[in-house]
Coordinates of C-alpha atoms in Angstrom, one line a residue:
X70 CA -2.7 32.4 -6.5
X71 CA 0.7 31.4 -5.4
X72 CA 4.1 32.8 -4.4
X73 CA 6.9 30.1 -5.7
X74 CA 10.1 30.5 -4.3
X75 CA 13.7 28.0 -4.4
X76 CA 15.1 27.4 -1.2
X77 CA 17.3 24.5 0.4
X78 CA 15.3 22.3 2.4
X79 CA 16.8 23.8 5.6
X80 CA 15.4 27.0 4.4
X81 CA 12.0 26.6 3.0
X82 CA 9.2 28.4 4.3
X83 CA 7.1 26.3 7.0
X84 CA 3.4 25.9 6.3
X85 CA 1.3 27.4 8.8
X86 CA -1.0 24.9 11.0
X87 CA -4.0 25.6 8.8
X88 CA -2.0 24.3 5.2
X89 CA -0.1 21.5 7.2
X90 CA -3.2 19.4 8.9
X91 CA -5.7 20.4 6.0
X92 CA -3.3 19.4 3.1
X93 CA -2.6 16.0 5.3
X94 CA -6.2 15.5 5.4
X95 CA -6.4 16.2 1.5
X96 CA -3.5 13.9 0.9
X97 CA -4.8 10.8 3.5
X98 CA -8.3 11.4 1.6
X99 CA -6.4 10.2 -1.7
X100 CA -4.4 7.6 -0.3
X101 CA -7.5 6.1 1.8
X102 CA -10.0 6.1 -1.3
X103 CA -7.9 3.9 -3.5
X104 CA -6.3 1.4 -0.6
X105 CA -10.4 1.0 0.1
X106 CA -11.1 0.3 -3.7
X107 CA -7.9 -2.4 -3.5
X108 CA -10.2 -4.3 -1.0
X109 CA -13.6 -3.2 -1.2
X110 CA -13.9 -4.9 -4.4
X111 CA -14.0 -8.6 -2.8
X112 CA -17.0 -8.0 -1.1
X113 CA -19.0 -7.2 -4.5
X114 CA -17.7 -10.3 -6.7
X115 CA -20.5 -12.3 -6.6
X116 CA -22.8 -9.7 -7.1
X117 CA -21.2 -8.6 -10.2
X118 CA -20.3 -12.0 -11.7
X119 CA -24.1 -12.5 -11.7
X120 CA -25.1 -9.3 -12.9
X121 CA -22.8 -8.9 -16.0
X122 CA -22.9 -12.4 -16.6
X123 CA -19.4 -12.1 -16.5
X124 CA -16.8 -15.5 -16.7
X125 CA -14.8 -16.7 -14.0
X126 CA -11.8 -15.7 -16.2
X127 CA -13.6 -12.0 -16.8
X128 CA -14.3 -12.0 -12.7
X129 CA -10.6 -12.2 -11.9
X130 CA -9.4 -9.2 -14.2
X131 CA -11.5 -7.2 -11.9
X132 CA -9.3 -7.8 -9.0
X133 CA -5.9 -8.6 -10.8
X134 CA -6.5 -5.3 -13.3
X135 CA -6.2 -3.0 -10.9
X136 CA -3.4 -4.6 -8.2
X137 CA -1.0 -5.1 -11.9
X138 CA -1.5 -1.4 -13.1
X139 CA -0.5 -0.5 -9.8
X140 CA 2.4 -2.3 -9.0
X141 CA 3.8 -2.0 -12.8
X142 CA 3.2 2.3 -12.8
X143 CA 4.5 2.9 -9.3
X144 CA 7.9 3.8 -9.5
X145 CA 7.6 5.3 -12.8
X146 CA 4.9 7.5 -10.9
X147 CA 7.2 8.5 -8.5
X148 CA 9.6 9.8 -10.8
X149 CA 6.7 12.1 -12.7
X150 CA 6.3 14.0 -8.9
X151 CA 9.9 14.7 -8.8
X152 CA 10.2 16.6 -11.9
X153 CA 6.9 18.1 -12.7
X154 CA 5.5 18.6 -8.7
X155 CA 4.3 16.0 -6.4
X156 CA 0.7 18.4 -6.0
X157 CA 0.5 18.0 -9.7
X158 CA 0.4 14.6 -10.3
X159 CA -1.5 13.5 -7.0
X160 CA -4.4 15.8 -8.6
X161 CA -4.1 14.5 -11.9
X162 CA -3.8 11.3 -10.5
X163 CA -7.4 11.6 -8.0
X164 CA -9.3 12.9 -10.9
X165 CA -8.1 10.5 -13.2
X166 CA -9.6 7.7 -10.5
X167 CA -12.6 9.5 -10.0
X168 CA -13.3 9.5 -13.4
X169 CA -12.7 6.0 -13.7
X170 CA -14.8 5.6 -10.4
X171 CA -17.5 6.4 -12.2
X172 CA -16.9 4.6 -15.2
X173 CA -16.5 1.4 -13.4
X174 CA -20.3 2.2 -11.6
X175 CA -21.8 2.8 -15.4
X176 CA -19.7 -0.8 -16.6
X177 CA -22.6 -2.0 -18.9
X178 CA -20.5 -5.3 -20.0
X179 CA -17.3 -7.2 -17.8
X180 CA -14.9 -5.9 -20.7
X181 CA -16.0 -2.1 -19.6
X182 CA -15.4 -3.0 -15.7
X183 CA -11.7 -4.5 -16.4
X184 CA -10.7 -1.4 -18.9
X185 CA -12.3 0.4 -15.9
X186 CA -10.5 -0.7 -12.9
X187 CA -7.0 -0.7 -14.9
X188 CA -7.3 2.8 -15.1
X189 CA -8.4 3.2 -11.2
X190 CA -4.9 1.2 -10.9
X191 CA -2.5 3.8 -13.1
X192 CA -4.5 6.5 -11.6
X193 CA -3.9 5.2 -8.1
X194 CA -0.3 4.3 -8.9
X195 CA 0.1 8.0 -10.3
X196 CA -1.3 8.8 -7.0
X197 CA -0.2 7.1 -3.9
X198 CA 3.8 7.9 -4.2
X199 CA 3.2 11.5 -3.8
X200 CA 1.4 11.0 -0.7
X201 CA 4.5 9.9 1.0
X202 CA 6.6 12.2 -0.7
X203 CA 5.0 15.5 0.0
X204 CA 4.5 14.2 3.9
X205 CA 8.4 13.2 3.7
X206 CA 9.2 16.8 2.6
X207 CA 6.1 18.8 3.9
X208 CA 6.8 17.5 7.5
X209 CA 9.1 17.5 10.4
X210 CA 10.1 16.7 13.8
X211 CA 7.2 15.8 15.6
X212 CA 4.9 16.7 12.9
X213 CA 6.7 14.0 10.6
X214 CA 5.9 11.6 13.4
X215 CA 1.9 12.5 13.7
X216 CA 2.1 12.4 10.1
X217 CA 3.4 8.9 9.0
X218 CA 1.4 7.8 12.3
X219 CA -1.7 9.2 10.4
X220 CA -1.1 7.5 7.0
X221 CA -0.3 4.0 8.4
X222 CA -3.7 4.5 10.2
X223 CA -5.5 5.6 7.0
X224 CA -3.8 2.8 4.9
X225 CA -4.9 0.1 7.8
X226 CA -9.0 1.4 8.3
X227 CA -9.0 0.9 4.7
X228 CA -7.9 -2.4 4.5
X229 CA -9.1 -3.5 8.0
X230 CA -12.6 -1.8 7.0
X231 CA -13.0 -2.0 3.7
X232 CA -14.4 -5.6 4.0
X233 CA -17.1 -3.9 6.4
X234 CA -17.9 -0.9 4.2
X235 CA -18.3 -3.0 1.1
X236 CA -20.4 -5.1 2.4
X237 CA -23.0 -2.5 4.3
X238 CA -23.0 -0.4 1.3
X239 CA -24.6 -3.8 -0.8
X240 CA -27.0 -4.4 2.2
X241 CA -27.9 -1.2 2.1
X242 CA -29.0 -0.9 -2.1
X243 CA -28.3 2.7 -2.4
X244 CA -30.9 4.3 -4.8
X245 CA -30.6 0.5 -6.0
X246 CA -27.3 1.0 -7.1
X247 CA -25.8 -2.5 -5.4
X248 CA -22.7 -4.0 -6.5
X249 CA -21.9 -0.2 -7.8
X250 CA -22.4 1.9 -5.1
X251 CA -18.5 0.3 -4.2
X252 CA -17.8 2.6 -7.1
X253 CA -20.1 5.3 -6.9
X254 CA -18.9 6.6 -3.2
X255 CA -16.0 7.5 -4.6
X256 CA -17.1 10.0 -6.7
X257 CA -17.9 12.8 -4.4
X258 CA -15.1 11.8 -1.9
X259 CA -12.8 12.1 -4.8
X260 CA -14.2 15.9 -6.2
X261 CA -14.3 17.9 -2.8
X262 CA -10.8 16.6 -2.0
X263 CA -9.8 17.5 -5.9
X264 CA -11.3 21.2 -5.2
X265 CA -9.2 21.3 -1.9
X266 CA -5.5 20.3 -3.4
X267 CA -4.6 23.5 -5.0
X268 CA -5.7 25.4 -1.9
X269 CA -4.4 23.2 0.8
X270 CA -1.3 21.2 -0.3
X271 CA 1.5 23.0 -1.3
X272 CA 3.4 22.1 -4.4
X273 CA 6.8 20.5 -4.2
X274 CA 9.1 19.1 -6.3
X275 CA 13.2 18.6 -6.6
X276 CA 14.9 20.8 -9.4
X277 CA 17.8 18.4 -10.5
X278 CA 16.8 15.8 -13.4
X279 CA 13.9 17.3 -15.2
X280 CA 13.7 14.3 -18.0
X281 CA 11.7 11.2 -17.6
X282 CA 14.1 8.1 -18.6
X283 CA 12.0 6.4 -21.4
X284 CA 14.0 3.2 -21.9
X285 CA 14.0 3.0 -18.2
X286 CA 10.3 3.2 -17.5
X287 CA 9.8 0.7 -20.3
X288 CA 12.3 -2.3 -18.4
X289 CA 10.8 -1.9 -14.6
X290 CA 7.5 -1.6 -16.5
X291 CA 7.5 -4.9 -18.2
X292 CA 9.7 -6.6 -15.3
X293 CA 7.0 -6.3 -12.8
X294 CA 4.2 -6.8 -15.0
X295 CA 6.2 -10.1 -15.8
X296 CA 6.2 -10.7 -11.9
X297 CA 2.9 -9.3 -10.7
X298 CA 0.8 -11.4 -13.7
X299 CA 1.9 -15.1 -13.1
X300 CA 1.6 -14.2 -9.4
X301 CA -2.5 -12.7 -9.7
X302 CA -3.2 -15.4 -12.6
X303 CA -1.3 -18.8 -12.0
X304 CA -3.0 -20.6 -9.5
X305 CA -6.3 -19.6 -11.0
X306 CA -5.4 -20.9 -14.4
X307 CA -2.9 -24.1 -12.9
X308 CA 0.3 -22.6 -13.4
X309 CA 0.5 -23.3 -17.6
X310 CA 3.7 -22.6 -18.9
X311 CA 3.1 -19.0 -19.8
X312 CA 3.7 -18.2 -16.1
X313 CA 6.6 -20.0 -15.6
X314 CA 8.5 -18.7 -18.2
X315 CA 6.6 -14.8 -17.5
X316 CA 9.0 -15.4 -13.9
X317 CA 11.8 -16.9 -15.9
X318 CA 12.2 -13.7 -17.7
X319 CA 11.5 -11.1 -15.2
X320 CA 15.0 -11.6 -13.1
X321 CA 16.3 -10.7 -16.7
X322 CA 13.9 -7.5 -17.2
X323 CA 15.1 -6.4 -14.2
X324 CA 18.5 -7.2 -14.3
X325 CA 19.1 -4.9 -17.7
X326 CA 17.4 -2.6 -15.7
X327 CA 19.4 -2.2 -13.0
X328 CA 22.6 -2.1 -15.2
X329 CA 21.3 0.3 -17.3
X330 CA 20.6 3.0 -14.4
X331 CA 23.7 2.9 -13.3
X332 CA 25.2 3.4 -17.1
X333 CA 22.8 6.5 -17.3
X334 CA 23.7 7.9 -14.0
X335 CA 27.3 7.3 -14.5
X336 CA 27.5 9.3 -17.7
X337 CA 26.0 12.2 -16.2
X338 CA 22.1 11.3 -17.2
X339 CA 18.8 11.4 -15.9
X340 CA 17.8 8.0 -14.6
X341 CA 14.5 7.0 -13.4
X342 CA 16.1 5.6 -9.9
X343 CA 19.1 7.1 -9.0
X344 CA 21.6 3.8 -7.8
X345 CA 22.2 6.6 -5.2
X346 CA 19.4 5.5 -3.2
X347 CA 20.8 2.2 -2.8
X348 CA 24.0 2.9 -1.3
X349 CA 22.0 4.5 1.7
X350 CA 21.8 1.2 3.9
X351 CA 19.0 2.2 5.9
X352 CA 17.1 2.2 2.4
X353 CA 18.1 -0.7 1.1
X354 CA 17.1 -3.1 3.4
X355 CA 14.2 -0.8 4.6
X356 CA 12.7 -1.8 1.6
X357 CA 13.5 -5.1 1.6
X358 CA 11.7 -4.9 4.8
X359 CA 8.7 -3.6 3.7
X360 CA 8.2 -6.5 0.8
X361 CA 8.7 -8.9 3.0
X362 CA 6.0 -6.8 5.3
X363 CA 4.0 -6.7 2.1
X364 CA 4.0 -10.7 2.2
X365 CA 1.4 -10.6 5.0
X366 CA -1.4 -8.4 5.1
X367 CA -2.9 -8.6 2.2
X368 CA -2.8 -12.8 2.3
X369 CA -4.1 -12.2 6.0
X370 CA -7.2 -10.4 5.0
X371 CA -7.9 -12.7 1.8
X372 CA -7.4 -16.4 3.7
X373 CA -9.6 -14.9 6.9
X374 CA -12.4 -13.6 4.3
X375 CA -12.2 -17.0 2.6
X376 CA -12.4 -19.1 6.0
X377 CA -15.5 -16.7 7.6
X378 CA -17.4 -16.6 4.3
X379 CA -16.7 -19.8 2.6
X380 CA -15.7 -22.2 5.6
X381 CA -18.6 -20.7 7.9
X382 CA -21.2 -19.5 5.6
X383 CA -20.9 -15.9 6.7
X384 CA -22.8 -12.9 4.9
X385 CA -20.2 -10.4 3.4
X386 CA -21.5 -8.0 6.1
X387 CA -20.8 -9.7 8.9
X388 CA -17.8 -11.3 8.1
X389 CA -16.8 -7.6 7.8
X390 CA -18.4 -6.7 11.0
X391 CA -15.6 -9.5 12.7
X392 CA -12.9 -7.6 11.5
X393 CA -14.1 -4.6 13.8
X394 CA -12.3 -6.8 16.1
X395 CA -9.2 -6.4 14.0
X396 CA -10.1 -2.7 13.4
X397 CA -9.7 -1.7 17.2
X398 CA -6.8 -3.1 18.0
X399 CA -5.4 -1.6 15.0
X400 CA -6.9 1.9 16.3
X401 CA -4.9 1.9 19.5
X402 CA -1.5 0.7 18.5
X403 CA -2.1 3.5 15.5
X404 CA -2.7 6.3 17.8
X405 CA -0.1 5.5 20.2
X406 CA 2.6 3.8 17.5
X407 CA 4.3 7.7 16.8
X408 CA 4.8 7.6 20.7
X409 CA 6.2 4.0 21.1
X410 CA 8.6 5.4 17.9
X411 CA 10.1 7.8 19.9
X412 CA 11.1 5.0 22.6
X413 CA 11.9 2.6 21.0
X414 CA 13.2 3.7 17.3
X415 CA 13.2 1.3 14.8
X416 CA 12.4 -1.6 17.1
X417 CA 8.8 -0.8 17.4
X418 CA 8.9 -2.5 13.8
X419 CA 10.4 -5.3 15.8
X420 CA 7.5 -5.1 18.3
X421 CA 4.7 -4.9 15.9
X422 CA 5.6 -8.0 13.4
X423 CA 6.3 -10.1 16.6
X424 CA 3.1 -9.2 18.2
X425 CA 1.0 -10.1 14.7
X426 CA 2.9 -12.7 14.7
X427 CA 1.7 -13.9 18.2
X428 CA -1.8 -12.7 17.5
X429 CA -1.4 -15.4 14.3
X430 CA -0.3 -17.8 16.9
X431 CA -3.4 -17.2 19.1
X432 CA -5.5 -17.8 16.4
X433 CA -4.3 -21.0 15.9
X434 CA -4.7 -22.2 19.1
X435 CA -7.8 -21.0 19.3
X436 CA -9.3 -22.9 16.0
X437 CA -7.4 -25.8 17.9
X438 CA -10.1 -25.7 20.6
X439 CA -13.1 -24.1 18.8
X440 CA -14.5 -23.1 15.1
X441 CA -16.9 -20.6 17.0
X442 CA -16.0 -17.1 15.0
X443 CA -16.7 -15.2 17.9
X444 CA -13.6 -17.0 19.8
X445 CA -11.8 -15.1 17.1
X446 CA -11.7 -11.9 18.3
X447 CA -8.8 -11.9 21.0
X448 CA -6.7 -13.4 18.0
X449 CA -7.7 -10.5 15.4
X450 CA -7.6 -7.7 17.8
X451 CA -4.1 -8.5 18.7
X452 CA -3.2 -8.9 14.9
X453 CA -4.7 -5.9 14.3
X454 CA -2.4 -4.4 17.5
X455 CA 0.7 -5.4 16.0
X456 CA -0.2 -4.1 12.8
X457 CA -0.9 -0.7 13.7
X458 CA 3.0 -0.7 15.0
X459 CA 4.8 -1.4 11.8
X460 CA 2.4 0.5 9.0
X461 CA 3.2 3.9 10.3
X462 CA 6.3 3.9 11.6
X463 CA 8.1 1.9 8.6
X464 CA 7.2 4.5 6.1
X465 CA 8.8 6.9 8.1
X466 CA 11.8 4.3 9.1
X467 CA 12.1 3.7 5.2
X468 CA 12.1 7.4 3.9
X469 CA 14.2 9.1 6.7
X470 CA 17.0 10.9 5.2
X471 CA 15.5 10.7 1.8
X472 CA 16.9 13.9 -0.2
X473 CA 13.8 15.6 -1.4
X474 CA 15.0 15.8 -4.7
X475 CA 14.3 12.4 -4.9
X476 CA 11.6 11.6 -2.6
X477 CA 9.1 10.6 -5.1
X478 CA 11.6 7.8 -6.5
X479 CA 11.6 6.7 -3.2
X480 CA 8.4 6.5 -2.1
X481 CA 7.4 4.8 -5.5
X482 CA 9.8 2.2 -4.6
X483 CA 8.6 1.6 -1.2
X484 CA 5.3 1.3 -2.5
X485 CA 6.0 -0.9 -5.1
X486 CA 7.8 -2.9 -2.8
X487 CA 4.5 -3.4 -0.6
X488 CA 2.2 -3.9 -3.8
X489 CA 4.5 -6.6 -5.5
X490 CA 4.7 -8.6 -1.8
X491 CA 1.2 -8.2 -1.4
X492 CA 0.9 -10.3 -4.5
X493 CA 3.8 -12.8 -3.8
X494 CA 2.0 -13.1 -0.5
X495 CA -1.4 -14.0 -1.8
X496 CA 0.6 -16.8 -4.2
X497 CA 2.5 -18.2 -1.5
X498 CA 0.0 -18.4 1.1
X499 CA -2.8 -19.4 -1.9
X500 CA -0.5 -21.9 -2.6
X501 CA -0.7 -23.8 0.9
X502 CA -4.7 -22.2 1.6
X503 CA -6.0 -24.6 -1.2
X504 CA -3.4 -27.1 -1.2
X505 CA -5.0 -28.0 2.2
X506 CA -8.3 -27.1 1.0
X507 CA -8.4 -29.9 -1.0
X508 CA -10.9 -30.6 -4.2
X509 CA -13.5 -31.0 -1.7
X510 CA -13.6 -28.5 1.2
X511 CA -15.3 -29.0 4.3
X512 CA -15.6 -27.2 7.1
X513 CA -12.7 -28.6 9.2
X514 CA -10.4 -28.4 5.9
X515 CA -11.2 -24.8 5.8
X516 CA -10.1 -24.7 9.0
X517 CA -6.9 -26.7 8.9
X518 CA -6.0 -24.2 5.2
X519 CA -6.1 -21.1 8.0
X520 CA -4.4 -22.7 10.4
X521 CA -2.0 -23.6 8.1
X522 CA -1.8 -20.1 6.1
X523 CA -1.5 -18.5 9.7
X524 CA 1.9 -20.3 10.2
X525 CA 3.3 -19.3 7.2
X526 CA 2.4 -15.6 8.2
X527 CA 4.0 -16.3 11.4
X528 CA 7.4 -16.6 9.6
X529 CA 6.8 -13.9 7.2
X530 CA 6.5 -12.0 10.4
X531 CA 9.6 -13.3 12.4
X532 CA 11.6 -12.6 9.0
X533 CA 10.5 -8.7 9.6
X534 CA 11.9 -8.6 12.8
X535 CA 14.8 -10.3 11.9
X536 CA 15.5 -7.3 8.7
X537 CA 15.2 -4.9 11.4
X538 CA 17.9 -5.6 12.9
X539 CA 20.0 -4.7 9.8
X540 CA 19.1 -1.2 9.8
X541 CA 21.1 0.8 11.4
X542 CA 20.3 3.4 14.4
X543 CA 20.5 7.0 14.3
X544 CA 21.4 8.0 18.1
X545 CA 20.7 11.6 19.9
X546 CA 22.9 13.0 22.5
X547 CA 21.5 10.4 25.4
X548 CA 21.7 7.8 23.5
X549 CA 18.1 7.1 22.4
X550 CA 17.7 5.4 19.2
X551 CA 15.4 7.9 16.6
X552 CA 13.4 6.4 13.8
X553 CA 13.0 8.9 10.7
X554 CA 15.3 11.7 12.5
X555 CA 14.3 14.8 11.9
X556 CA 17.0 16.5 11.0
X557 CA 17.8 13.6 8.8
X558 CA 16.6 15.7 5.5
X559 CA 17.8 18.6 6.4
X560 CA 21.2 17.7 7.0
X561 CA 21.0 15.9 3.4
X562 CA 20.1 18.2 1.8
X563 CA 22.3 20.8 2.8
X564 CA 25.5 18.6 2.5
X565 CA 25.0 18.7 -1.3
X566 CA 23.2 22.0 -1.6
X567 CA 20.1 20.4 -3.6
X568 CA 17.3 22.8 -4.0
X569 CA 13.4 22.5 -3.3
X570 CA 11.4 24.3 -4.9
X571 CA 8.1 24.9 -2.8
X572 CA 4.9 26.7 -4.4
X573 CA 3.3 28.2 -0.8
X574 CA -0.3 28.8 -1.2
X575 CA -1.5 32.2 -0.2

């Protein structure tokens, strides 16, 4: 049972050690699941090309299914946890993915895998905002901290790992399940931490607009399914004009969009993003920030699994065991990047893009001297160093002084914001990977399409560090700048005396 109560944020009941840490395990269990099915799906291609007999067409909509339900149902997502409870929706979201889990491991035919995997995507777009907005809300001070620093290091295992995993769990031929078993591990993951939620995580949501905005979830819909598609499917198919004029309209999508939130929430409506959010600077170009962020990893992981498994005739499995490399040095920036935060305030974004960006550089000069993998590692470890400085702490940098009323909206944006760059990313660097790579790849042109997709990371990275300098600092008494102040939310809330209303398990 539960005891509800309404409370300004500055008010609300805390949540005693027990309910904090166990609903932020619940919570990273959710968000680590579906980042790992994002990636762990590469690994099993092949596998499942040849056993559904599937097309190359067919193969792709396994990928590019679930990244477009994603991006196109994040913000709307968002929205849902702000006005029917953020613990609500993240459950309905995990068993939704669970389910579909499972029906992606029974796929008898490639058209029952791709209606499959778009539902893991809405299910993990239902999902994945509320993660950041119940930890936004849930948490602060130093807990914030530990708990943003927690996310960005369950966000990076799975991407950094999920390579790894994938491929041991094919190796392996659980009860012979192969290809599936990707699938399959979900399953129980995803029912023990749906049995936890209503006992561990407390609900929360804001009590000001209680009405979805219909016209507005159809305009953001179809504006980034009209940027997200051409993205995933144009190089694949050579660009026909169907993609070209998919991005011609999308500006417009968007556009209309825009203009029609503010209409709505100038005469007094509902909207499903409040243009309020956008006058906060820190916000605005915090998310700009984080799509340009979004530009990298996800290209990163794809060109380096292309170059180890294509250019050097690696096995899935170790390719993956090469990013353990990558994995480590993301383990120790991670546990230390809350700490570092706390010096440094939003410059340890600064930190962490330049350093990936020199660990890009290193590789470089490495493959200049040597095509042995193993030379590698310094490279990937210091990537994976840098890396583990920006995931945590720009969530945190991004959110800070959020109202909680509408910290769903704004974690589905920031989301969206990494999803979408994630695929413009993977166009962009594509774009110049194979462009070098030629109609007849080598090994040395495989090598000279990294080297050359590593540069273009490099300024992806240098742009980062160049946005955060636009934000501006928050400074305590001494002077010290503070990322994702603590009293940030408080203080907001309290100014406009908006209400949370918190569900405390008991």
């Amino acid at each position: 049972m539960s005891a509800t109560t309404t409370a300004t944020a500055s008010a609300a009941p805390a949540s005693t050690p027990r309910q904090s840490w166990g609903a932020l395990l619940v919570l990273l269990t959710g968000i680590f699941i579906t980042t790992l099915d994002f990636f762990i799906v590469n690994v099993a291609i092949p596998a499942t090309q040849a056993d559904l007999h599937a097309t190359p067409a067919a193969t792709q909509w396994v990928v590019a299914g679930f990244g477009l339900a994603v991006a196109a149902g994040l913000i709307t997502a968002g929205r849902l946890g702000d006005i029917y409870g953020r613990r609500r929706m993240f459950a309905i979201g995990l068993g939704l993915f669970t389910a579909a889990s499972a029906a992606c491991g029974l796929a008898g035919n490639a058209e029952m895998l791709i209606a499959a995997r778009v539902l893991q995507g809405a299910a993990a777009a239902l999902l994945m905002p509320q993660v950041l907005g119940i930890i936004n809300v849930l948490y602060v001070g130093e807990q914030r901290i530990k708990a943003f620093t927690a996310y960005g290091l369950a966000m990076g295992f799975a991407g950094v790992f999920g390579q790894l995993i994938g491929g041991a769990l094919i190796q392996v031929d659980l009860f012979g399940l192969g290809w599936r078993s990707i699938y399959w591990i979900n399953v129980p993951v995803g029912l023990i931490a749906l049995a936890l939620t209503p006992r561990l995580v407390p609900e929360r949501r804001g009590v000001g607009g209680t009405r979805l905005d219909p016209v507005g979830t159809a305009l953001i819909t179809l504006g980034l399914v009209a940027v997200v598609l051409p993205l995933v499917q144009g190089r694949e198919q050579g660009w026909p004009l169907w993609t070209w004029l998919s991005l011609g309209i999308a500006p417009l999508l968007l556009g209309a969009f825009t203009l029609y939130q503010r209409g709505l929430a100038d005469g007094g409506g509902a909207p499903l993003v409040d243009p309020v959010l956008f006058r906060e600077r820190p916000f605005s170009v915090g998310i700009t920030m984080a799509l340009v962020y979004g530009l990298v990893n996800a290209a990163f992981f794809l060109i380096l699994a292309l170059y180890l498994q294509l250019g050097h005739g690696m096995s899935a499995l170790d390719s993956g065991l090469l990013f353990i490399a990558l994995g480590v040095g993301y383990f120790l920036s991670s546990a230390i990047s809350g700490r570092v935060a706390e010096k440094l305030g939003r410059q340890v974004l600064t930190v962490g893009a330049l350093v990936q960006g020199l660990g890009h550089v290193v590789l470089v000069e490495t493959l200049s001297g040597t095509h042995a993998t193993l030379a590698l590692i310094p490279g990937l470890a210091l990537t994976g160093f840098g890396m583990g400085l920006v995931m945590g702490p720009m969530a945190a940098t991004v959110l800070a002084g959020i109202k909680a009323g509408h910290a769903g909206a704004a974690a589905g944006l920031l989301s969206t914001a990494q999803q979408v760059g994630g695929a413009l990313g993977v166009a962009l660097v594509g774009i110049v990977f194979y462009d070098t790579l030629g109609d007849a790849p080598t090994a040395d042109t495989f090598g000279d399409a990294f080297v050359n997709g590593l540069w273009l990371l490099t300024v992806f990275c240098v742009a980062v560090a160049a946005l955060v300098q636009m934000l501006p600092g928050r400074r305590r008494g001494d002077g010290a700048e503070v990322v994702g102040d603590p009293g940030a939310l408080a203080a907001s809330e309290e100014s406009d005396g908006s209400a949370v209303k918190v569900d405390v398990p008991v």
